[in-house]
XYZ file of C-alpha atoms in Angstrom:
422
model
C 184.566 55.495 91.796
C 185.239 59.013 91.593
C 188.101 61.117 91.321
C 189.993 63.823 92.698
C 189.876 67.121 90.825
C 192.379 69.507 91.613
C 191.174 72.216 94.307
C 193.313 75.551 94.712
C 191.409 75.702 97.964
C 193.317 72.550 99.268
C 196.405 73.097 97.283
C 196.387 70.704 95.017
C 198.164 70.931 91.889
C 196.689 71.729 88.702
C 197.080 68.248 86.615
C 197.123 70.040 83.121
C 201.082 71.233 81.518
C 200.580 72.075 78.634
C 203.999 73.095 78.154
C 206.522 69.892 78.656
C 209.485 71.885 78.476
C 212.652 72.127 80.829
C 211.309 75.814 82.049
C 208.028 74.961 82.422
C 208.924 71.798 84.418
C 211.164 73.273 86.300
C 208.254 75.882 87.420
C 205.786 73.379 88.410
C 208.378 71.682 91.004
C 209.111 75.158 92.044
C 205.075 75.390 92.982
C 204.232 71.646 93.759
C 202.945 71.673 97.706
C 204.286 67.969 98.244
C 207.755 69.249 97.372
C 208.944 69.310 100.686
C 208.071 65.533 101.465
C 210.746 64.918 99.012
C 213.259 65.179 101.744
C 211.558 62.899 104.315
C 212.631 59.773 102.136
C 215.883 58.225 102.111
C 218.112 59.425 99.221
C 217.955 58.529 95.599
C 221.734 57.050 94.931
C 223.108 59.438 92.610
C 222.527 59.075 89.159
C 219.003 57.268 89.514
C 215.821 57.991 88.712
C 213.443 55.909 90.354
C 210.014 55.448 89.008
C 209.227 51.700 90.135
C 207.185 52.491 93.102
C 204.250 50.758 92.178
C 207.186 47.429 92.806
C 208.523 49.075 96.347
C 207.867 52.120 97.907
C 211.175 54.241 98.898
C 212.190 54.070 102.373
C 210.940 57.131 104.366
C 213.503 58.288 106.516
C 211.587 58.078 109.655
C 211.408 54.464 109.419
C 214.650 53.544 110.241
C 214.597 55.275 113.804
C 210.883 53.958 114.324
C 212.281 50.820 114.091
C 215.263 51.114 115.753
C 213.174 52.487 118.977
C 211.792 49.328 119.242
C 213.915 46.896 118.846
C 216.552 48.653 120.943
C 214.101 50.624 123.764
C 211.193 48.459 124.043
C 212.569 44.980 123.155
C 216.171 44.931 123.847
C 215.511 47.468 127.426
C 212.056 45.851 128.561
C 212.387 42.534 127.186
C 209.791 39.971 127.249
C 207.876 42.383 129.263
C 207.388 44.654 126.105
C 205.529 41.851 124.355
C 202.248 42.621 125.877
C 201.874 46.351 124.360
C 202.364 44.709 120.651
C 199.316 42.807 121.119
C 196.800 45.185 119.607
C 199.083 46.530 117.288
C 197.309 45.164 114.248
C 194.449 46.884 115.293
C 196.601 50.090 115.551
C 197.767 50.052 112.502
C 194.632 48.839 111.023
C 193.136 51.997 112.600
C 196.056 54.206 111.092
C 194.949 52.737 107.444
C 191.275 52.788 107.711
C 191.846 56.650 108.544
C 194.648 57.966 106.483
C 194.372 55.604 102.995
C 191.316 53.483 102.953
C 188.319 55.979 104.295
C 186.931 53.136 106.889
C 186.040 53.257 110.085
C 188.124 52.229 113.479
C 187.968 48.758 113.893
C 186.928 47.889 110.488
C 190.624 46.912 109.541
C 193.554 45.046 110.927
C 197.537 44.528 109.597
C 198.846 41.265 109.279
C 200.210 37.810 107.656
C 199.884 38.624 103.321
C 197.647 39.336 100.658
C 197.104 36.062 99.416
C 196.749 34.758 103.191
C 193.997 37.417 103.604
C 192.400 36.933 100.434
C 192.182 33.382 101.562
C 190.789 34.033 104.969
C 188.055 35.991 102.934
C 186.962 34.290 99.980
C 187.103 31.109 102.564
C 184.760 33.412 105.155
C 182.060 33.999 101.888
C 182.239 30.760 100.739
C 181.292 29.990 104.310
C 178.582 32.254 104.652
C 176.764 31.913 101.282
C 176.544 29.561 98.063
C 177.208 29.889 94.890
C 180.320 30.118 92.303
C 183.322 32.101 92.484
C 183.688 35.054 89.915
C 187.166 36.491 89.241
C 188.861 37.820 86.037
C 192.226 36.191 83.907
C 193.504 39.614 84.283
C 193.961 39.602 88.170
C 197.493 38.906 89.318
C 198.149 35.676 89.366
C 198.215 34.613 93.190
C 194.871 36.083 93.406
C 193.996 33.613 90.781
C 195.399 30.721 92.412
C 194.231 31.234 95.495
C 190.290 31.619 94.023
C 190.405 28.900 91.991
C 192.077 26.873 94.469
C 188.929 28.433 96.890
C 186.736 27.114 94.453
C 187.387 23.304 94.011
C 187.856 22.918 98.236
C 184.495 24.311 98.779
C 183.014 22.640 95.697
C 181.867 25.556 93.942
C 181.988 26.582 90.593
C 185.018 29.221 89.430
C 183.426 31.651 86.709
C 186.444 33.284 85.049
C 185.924 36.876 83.443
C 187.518 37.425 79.994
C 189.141 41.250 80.802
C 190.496 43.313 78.342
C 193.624 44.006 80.161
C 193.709 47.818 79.128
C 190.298 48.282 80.362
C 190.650 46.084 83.137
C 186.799 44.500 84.104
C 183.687 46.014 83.498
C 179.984 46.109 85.203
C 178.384 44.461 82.129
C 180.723 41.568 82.247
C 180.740 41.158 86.316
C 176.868 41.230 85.682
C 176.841 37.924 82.957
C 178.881 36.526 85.032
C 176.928 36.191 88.028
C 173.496 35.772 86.429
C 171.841 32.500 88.126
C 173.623 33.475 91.602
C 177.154 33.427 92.636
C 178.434 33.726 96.346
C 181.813 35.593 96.147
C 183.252 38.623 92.782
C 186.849 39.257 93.706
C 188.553 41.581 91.169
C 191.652 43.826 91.690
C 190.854 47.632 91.979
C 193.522 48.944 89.916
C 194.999 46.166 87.229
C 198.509 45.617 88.204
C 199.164 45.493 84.335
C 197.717 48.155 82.904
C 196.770 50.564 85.851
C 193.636 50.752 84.447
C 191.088 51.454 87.445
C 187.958 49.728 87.744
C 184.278 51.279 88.455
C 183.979 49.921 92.267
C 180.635 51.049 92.497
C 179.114 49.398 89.139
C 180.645 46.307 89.805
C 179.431 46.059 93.271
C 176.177 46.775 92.012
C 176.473 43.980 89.550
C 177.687 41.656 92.431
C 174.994 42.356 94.942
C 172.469 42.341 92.689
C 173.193 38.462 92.566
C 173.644 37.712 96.003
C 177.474 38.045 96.036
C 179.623 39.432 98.347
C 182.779 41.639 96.621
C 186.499 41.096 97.835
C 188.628 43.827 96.243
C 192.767 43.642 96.302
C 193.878 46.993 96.373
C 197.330 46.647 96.046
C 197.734 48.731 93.196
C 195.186 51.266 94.347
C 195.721 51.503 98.313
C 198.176 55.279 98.775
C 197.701 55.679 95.045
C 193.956 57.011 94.736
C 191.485 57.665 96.978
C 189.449 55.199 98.957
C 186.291 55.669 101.045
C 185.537 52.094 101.250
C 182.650 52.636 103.897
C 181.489 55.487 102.725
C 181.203 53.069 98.972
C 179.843 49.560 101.069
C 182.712 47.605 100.094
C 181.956 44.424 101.617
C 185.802 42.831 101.620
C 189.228 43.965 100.624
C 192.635 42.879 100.930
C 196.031 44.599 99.853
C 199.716 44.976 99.921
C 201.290 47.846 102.221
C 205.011 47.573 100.279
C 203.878 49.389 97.174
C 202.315 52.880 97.603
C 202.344 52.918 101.160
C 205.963 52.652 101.659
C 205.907 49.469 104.655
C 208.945 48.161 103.170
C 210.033 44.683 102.564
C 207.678 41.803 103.311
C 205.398 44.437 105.419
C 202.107 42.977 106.291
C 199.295 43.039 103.931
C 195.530 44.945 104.897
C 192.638 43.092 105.706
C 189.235 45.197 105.623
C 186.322 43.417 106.254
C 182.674 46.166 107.042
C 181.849 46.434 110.024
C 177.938 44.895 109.907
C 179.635 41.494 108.452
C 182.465 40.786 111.039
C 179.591 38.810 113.249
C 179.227 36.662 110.714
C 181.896 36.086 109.126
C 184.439 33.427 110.002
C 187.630 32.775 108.663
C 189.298 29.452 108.165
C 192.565 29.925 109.682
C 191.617 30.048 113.208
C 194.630 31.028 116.132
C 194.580 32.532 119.483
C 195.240 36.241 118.209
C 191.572 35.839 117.086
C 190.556 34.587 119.958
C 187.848 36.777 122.086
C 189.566 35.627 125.280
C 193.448 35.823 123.914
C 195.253 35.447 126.674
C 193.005 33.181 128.580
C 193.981 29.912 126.888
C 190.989 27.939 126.517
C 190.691 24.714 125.014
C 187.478 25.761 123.200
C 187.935 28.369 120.215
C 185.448 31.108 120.364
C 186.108 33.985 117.689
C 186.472 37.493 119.063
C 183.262 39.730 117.670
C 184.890 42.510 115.581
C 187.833 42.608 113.578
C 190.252 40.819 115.517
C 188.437 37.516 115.024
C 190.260 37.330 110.967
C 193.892 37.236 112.757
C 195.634 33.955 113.533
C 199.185 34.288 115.032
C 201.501 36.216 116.222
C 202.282 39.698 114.631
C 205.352 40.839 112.508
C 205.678 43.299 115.317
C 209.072 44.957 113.614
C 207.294 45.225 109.833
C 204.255 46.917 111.423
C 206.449 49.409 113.492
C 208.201 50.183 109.904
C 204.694 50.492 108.205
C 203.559 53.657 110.926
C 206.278 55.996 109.701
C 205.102 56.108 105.838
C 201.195 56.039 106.825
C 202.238 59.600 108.932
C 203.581 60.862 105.644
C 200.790 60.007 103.579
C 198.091 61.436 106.282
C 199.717 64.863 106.542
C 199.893 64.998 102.819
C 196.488 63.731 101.953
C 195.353 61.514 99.410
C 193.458 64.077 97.416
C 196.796 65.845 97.038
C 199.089 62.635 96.683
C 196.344 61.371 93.747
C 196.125 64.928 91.995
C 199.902 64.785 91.590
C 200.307 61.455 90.672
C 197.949 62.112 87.503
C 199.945 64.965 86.752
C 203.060 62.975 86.692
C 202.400 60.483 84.808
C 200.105 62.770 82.719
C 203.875 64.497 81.735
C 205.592 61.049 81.269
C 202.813 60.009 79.058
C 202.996 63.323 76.873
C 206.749 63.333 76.679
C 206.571 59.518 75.709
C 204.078 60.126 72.879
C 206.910 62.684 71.203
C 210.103 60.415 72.064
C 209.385 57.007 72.909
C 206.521 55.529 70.600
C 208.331 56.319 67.699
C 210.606 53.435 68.750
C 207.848 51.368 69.073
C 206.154 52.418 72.513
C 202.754 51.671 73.013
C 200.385 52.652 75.652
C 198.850 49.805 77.350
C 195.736 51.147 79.164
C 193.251 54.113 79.880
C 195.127 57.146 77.870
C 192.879 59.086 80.585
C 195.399 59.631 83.960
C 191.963 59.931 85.633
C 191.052 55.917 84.835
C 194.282 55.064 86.149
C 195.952 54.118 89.102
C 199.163 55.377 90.265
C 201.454 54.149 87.214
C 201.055 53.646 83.562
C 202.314 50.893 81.204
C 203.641 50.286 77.775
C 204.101 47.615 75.573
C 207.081 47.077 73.475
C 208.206 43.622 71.900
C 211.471 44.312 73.481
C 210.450 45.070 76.799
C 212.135 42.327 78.382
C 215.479 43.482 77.333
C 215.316 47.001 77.645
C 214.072 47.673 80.918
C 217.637 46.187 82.205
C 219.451 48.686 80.005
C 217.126 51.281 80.933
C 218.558 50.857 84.298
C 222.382 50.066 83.108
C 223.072 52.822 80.307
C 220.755 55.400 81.715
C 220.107 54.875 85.230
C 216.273 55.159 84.975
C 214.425 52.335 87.389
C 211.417 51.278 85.976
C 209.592 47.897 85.557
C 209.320 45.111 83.831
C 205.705 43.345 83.591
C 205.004 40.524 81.592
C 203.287 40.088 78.239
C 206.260 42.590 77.304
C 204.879 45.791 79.608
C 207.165 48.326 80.537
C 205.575 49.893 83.943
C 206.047 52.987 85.286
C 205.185 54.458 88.556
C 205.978 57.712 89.935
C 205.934 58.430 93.892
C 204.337 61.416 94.120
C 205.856 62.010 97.074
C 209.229 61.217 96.128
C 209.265 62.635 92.476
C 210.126 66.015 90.984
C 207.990 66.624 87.756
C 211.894 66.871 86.268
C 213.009 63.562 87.286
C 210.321 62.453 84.875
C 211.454 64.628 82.369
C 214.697 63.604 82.828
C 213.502 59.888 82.395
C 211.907 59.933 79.396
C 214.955 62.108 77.791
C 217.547 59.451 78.995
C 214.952 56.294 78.106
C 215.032 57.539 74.403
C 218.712 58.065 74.360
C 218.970 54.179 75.228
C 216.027 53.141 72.114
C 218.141 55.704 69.864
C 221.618 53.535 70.659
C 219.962 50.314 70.432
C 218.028 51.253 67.127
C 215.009 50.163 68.397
């Protein structure tokens, strides 16, 4: 996959500072051309600094009124009669993604149900469509794991699990031993939810389809946090979470992205009348609709997808090149101001040292991770994450996030490891 270097022609930032002092921080916000999206979110209580947003994206402040619209003009003033303009509204948003986050084409993905309901629809639709084992990795989060293996013994096939380093997160050369003698399905997270680390897309797909397999990618850690051209690439399959970098909120519904060249032949195991060529015809017979619509089941979360549109107009007009160029650069700071004042209380760096082999956040490992990401959040009022395996993760919203709220962060962080003696 490649990566977005900064452009003064697009007005990106620059993702080197040298100089990590309160000056030189304060200059870059003063120059940072995402500053002013800082003010389209909800507030920050005071006190906080929030750098968990690889856990829940803040609430943009649009979202409230979008939502509000709805349920008070469409469905409280037109009633049940405003049902019937929600019905292609997982195709709506779908479109919205595909154009503004995921670099697909119209009709090539649709919003609904969750990510492990999609990655079941999917890895059920290969199984269906090929033989041949399932590959994943011990590494991937652990629903993803459940539902392969649990994929694997319904349809009788084999479940090849991939030994990851989880700071370098799975590799071509081990995706390729793995499928040697033919496999039908690879499905491996983008960007490890652990360590960030970000996989190589392309040399992994070329492993895959080299055997025969078909590649379903979760891109819940990578979807609004780095760039994604996923037809421009030939990803085959891919699933992810919309509550993370892309700001849908609580319980928003997951992606679904399936290319457009497979949809025909595809077909999912959770059949309903949403996916249904003939919807609203109500025929006893099912017969799947020919594009995209044919991997939806039931009835829409119609209020969670009107609360997902808001963020994915934030994150067009800013642009992913920009939103991933300053994301590197923040935690490219937190990561130089932690090597100075936080592993010399035992901080380790968990992952790519690289910002450019990384997703959106970073992680550490500390054998008292556990209790200090609670104090963290007590004593110093710094939000940041708790991952097991004793992984402290942090994730700055480059949209949200001042390059001096990081500084600020990693200042109050070692004030709490200096009190606790750690």
């Amino acid at each position: 996959m490649t990566t977005t270097r900064p452009d003064p022609d697009l007005g990106l930032p620059d993702t080197d500072l040298p100089d990590t002092g309160p000056a030189a921080v304060r200059e870059r916000d003063e120059t940072d051309p995402l500053a002013g999206f800082r003010s389209r979110f909800a507030p920050v209580p005071e006190g906080l600094v929030f750098l968990n947003g690889a856990s829940l994206g803040r609430l943009p402040a649009a979202t409230a009124d979008a939502t509000d619209a709805l349920v008070r003009g469409e469905w409280g003033a037109r009633l049940a009669e405003a049902r019937t303009q929600w019905l292609d509204l997982p195709q709506r948003v779908g479109d919205e993604l595909a154009r503004t986050v995921l670099g697909a084409r119209p009709g090539e993905v649709v919003a609904s149900d969750c990510t492990s309901v999609n990655l079941y629809k999917l890895g059920a639709a290969a199984l269906r469509d090929r033989p041949g084992a399932v590959v994943l990795d011990d590494d991937n989060f652990p629903t993803d794991q459940y539902v392969l293996t649990g994929l694997a013994e319904e349809y009788g096939r084999e479940a090849r699990v991939v030994r990851t380093d989880p700071d370098r997160g799975p590799q071509p050369e081990e995706v390729r031993q793995a499928v040697a003698g033919g496999a039908a399905l690879v499905s491996l997270s983008l960007v490890s939810h652990r360590s960030g680390a970000l996989a190589d897309l392309r040399g992994i797909q070329e492993a895959a389809h080299a055997a025969g397999a078909l590649v379903l990618w979760d891109l819940s850690h990578a979807v609004g946090a780095v760039p994604l051209e996923l037809t421009a690439d030939g990803v085959d399959l891919a699933v992810g979470s919309t509550y993370k970098h892309l700001c849908g909120g609580p319980g928003a519904p997951a992606l679904l992205y399936v290319r457009e060249d497979l949809q025909a032949r595809l077909t999912q195991p959770v059949q309903g009348w949403y996916g249904h060529r003939e919807q609203l015809a109500m025929r006893h017979a099912f017969h799947p609709d020919p594009g995209i619509r044919r991997f939806l089941t039931g009835s829409p979360p119609v209020l969670s997808l009107a609360a997902l549109l808001p963020a994915l107009r934030l994150l067009g007009e800013a642009g992913t090149d920009r939103i991933r160029a300053k994301s590197t650069a923040l935690t490219g700071l937190f990561q130089r101001l932690a090597a100075e004042l936080l592993e010399p209380h035992g901080f380790r760096l968990a992952g790519p040292p690289d910002p450019a082999r990384r997703g959106g956040h970073l992680t550490y490992t500390h054998p008292r991770a556990r209790k200090l990401v609670p104090l963290f959040a007590e004593r110093a009022g710094v939000l940041v994450d708790y991952a097991a395996h004793d992984r402290v993760r942090v994730s700055p919203a480059p949209l949200s996030t001042r390059f001096a709220d990081v500084h600020e962060a990693v200042h109050r962080m070692h004030r709490v490891l200096k009190e606790e003696g750690a």
